[in-house]
CSV table of C-alpha atoms in Angstrom, one decimal:
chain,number,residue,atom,x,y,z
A,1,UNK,CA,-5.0,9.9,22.6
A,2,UNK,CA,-5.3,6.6,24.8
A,3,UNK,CA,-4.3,4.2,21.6
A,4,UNK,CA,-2.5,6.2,19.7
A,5,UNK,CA,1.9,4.9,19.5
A,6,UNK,CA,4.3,6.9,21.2
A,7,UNK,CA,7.4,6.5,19.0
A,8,UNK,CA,10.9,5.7,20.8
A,9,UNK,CA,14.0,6.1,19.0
A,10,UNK,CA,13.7,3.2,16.6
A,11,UNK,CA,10.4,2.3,16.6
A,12,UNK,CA,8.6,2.0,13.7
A,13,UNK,CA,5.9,3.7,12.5
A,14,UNK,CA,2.4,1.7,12.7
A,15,UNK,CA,1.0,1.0,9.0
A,16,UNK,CA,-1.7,3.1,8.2
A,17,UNK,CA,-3.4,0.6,6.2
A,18,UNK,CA,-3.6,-1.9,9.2
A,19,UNK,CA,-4.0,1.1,12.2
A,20,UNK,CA,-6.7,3.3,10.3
A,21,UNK,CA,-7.3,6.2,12.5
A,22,UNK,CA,-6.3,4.7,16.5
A,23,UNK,CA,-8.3,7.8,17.9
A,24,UNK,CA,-11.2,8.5,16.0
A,25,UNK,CA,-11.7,11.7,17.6
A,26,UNK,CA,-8.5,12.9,15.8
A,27,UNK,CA,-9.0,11.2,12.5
A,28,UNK,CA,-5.6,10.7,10.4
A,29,UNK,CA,-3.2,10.8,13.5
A,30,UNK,CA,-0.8,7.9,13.3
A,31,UNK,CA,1.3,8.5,16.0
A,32,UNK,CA,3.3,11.1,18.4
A,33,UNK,CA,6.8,11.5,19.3
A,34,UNK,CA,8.8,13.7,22.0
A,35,UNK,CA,10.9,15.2,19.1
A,36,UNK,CA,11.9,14.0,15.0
A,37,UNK,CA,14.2,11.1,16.2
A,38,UNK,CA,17.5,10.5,13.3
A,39,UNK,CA,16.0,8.8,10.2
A,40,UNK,CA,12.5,8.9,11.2
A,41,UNK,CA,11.5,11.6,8.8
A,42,UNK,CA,12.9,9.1,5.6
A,43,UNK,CA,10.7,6.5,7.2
A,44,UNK,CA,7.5,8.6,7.9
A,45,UNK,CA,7.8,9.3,4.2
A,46,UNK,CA,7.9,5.9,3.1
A,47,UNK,CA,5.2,5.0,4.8
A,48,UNK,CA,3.0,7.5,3.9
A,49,UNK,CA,3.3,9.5,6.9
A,50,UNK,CA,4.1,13.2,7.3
A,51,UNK,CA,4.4,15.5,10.5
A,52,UNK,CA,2.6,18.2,11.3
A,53,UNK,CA,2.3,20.1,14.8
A,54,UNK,CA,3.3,23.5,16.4
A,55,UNK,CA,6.2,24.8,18.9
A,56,UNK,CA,5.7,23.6,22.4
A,57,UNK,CA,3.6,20.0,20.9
A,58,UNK,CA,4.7,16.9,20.4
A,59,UNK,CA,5.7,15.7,16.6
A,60,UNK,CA,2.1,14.8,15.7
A,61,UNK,CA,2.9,12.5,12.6
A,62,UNK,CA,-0.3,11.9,10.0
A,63,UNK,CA,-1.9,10.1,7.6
A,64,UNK,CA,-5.2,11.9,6.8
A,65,UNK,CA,-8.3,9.8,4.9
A,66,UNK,CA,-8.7,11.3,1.8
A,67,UNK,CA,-5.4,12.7,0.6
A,68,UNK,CA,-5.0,15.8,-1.5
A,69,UNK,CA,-3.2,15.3,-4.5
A,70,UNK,CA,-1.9,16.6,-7.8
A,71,UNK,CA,-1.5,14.4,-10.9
A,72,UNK,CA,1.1,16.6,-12.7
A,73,UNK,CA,-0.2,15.5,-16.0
A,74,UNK,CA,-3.4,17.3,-14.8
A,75,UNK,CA,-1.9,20.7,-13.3
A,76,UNK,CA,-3.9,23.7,-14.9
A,77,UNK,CA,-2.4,25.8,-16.4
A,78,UNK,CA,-4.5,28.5,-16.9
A,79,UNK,CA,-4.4,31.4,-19.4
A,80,UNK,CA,-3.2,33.8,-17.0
A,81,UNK,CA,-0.4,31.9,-16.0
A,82,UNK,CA,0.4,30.7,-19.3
A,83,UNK,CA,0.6,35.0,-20.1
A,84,UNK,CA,2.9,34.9,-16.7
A,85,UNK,CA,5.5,32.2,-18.4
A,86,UNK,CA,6.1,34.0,-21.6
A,87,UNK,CA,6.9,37.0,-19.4
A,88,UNK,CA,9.1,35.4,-17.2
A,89,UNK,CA,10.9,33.1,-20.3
A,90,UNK,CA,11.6,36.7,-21.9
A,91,UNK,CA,12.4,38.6,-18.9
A,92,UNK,CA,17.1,37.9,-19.1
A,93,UNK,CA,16.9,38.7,-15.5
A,94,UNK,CA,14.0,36.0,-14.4
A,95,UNK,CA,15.3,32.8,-13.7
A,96,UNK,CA,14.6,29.5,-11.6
A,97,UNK,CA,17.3,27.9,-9.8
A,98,UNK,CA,16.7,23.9,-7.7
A,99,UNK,CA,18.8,23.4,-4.8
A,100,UNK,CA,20.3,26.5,-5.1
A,101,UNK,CA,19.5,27.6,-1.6
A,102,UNK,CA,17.2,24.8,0.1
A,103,UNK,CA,18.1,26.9,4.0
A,104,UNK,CA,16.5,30.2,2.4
A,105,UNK,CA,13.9,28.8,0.6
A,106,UNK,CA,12.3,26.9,3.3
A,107,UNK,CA,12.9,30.1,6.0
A,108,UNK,CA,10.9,31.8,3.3
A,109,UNK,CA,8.1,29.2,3.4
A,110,UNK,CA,7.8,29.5,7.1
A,111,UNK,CA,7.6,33.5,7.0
A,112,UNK,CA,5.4,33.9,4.4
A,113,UNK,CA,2.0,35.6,5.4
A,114,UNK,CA,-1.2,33.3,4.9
A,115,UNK,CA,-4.5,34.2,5.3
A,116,UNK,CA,-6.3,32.8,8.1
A,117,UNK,CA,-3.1,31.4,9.5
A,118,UNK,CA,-1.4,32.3,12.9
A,119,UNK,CA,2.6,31.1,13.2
A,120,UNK,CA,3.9,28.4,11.5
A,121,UNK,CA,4.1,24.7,11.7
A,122,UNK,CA,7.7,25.0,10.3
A,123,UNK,CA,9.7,24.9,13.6
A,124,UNK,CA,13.2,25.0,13.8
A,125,UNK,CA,13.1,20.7,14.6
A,126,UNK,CA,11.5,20.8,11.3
A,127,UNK,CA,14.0,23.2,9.5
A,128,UNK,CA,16.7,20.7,10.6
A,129,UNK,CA,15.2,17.6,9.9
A,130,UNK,CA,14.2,18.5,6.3
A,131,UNK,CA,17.8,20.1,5.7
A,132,UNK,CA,19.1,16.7,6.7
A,133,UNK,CA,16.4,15.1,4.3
A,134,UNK,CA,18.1,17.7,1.7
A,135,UNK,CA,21.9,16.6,2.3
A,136,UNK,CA,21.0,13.3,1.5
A,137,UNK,CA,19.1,14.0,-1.9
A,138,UNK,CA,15.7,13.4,-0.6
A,139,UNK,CA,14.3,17.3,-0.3
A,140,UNK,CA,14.7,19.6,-3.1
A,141,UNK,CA,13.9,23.7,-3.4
A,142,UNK,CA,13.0,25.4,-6.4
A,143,UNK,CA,13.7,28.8,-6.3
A,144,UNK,CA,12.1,31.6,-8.7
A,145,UNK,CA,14.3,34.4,-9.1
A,146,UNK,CA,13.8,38.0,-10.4
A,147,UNK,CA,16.5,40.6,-10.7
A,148,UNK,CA,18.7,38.8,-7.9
A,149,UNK,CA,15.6,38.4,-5.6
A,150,UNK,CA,13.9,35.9,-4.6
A,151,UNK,CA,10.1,35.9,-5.5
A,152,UNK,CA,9.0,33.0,-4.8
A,153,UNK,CA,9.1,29.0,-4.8
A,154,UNK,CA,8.1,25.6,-2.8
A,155,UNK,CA,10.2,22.7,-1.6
A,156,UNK,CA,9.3,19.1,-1.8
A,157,UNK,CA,10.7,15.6,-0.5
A,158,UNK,CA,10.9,12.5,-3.7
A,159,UNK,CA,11.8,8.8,-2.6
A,160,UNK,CA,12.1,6.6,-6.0
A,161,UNK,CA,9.4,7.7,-8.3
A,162,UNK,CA,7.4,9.6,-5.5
A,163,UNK,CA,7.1,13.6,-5.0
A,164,UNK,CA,5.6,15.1,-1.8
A,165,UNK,CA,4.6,18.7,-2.2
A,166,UNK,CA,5.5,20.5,1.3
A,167,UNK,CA,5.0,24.4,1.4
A,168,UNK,CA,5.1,27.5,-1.5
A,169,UNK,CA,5.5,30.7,-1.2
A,170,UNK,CA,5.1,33.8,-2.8
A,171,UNK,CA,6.3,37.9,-2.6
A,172,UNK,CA,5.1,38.3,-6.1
A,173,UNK,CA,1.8,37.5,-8.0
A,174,UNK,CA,1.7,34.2,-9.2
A,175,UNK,CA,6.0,33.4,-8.1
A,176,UNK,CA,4.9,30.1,-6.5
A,177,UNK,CA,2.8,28.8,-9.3
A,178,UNK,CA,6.1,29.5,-11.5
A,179,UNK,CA,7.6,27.4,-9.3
A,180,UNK,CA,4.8,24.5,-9.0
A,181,UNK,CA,4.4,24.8,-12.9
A,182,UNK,CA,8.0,23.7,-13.2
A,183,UNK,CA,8.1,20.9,-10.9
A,184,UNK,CA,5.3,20.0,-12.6
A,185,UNK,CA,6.5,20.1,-16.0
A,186,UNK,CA,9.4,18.3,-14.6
A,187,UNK,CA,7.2,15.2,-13.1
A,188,UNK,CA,5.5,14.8,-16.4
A,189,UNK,CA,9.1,14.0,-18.4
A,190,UNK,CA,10.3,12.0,-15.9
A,191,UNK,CA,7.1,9.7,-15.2
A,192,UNK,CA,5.8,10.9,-11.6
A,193,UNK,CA,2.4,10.0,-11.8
A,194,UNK,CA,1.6,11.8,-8.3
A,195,UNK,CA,2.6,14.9,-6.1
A,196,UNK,CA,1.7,14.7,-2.3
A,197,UNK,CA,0.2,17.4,-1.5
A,198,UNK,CA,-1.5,16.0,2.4
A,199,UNK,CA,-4.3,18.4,2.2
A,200,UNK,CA,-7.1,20.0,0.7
A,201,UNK,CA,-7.3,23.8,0.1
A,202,UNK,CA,-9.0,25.7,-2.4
A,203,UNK,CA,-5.9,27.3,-4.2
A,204,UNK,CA,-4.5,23.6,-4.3
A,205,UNK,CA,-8.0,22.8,-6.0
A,206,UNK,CA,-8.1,25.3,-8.4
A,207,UNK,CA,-4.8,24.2,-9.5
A,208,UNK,CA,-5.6,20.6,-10.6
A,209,UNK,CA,-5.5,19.0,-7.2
A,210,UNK,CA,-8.0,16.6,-5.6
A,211,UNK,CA,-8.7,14.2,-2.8
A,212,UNK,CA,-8.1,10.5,-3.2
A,213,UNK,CA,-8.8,7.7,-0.5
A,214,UNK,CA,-5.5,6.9,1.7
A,215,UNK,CA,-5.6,3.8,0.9
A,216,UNK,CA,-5.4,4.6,-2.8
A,217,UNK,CA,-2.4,7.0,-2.1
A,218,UNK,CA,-0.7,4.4,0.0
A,219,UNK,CA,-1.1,1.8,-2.4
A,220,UNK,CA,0.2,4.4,-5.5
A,221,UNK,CA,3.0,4.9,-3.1
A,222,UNK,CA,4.5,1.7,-2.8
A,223,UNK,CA,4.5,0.6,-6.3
A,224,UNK,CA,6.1,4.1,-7.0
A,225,UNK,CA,8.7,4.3,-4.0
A,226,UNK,CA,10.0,0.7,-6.2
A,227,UNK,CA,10.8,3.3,-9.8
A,228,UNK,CA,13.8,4.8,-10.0
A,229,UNK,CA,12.8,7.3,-12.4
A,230,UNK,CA,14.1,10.2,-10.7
A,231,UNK,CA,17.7,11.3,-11.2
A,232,UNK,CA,20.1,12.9,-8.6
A,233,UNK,CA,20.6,15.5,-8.5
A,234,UNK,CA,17.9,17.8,-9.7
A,235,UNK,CA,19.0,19.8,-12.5
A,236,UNK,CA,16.5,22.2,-14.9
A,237,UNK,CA,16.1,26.0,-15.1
A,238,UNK,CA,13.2,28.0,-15.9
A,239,UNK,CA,12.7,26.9,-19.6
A,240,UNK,CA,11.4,23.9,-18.3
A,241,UNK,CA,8.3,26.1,-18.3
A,242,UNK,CA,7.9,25.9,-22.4
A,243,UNK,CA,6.8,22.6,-21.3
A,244,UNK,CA,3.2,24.5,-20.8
A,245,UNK,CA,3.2,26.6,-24.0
């Protein structure tokens, strides 16, 4: 990793337009830092750069050619799921709640079980970095609740008219899609054109989601980190979801 940046305290991030893959044995990394350094997360973020890494590594920060993403005007919802809405809009004790509990939702996020995955890449420096991203109205949880429980949900980081998708979860068939339909539902009425989603995986796919070129993504996200279209602070509940019927 010969020419890839080390990152002090304040430096800045190296534009991925201009520094295309330093190492091309590890295509996408930008950059490495000791540990998430105070107001570099809001940064990475605006410069199309996310981290990704595991306990006992560096903060390996990316910015992978293509991206995955998800046009919210072209989420599919499928029949299924639409069945799954009406359940959950008639069920009095089903609700969703946004930054009810952003501290349990992402715990739940990096506990969840995946298939051919071993630990988590959501460390406690990460816990702690987003949480501060949170407290300054820059990360957002959407909870899906059942009976007092929760079921399932995601949480995401939006900067102007930007949203990146981080992680979902789900203790209940089809909780998270709840969850991704309303943000979703809630990108189309207030103009976000795009969600982040960093990488390609089949259920992602099957959702609506698909790769574009980074440059594309980094060009889409500096006209749309100029909109203001997003208010603060994030406020719908679950029949945000009729949005789909």
């Amino acid at each position: 990793m010969g020419n890839i940046a080390w990152l002090g305290t304040q430096d800045p991030f190296p534009n991925p337009l201009l520094y295309q893959d330093p190492d091309p044995s590890v295509p996408g990394l930008i950059a490495v830092s000791e540990r998430i350094y105070p107001g570099q997360l809001s940064r990475a973020y605006r410069a199309g750069i996310f981290p990704w890494y595991s306990d006992n590594q560096p903060v390996l920060w990316w910015s992978p050619n293509p991206r995955m993403v998800l046009k919210p005007s072209q989420f599919k919802c499928h029949e299924s799921l639409k069945k799954t809405i009406r359940q959950f809009l008639y069920e009095e004790s089903a609700d969703i709640l946004v930054d009810d509990d952003f501290g349990l939702v992402m715990r739940s996020c990096a506990t969840a079980r995946r298939k051919d995955q071993d630990g988590t890449w959501i460390t406690h420096e990460i816990m702690d970095a987003y949480t501060e991203l949170h407290e300054q109205g820059n990360a957002h949880s959407i909870a899906v609740i059942e009976n007092g429980n929760l079921i399932g949900g995601l949480y995401c980081v939006a900067f102007g008219g930007m949203v990146f998708g981080e992680s979902m979860f789900s203790h209940q068939s089809d909780a998270s899609k709840l969850a991704l339909a309303a943000l979703c539902a809630w990108c189309n009425q207030h103009q976000v054109e795009m969600i982040d989603c960093q990488q390609e995986t089949d259920h992602l796919k099957s959702l609506g989601a698909a790769p574009i070129s980074r440059d594309e993504f980094l060009t889409h996200l500096q006209a749309a980190l100029k909109q203001s279209n997003i208010e603060i602070p994030w406020n719908f509940n679950k029949t945000i979801l009729r949005y789909w019927l």
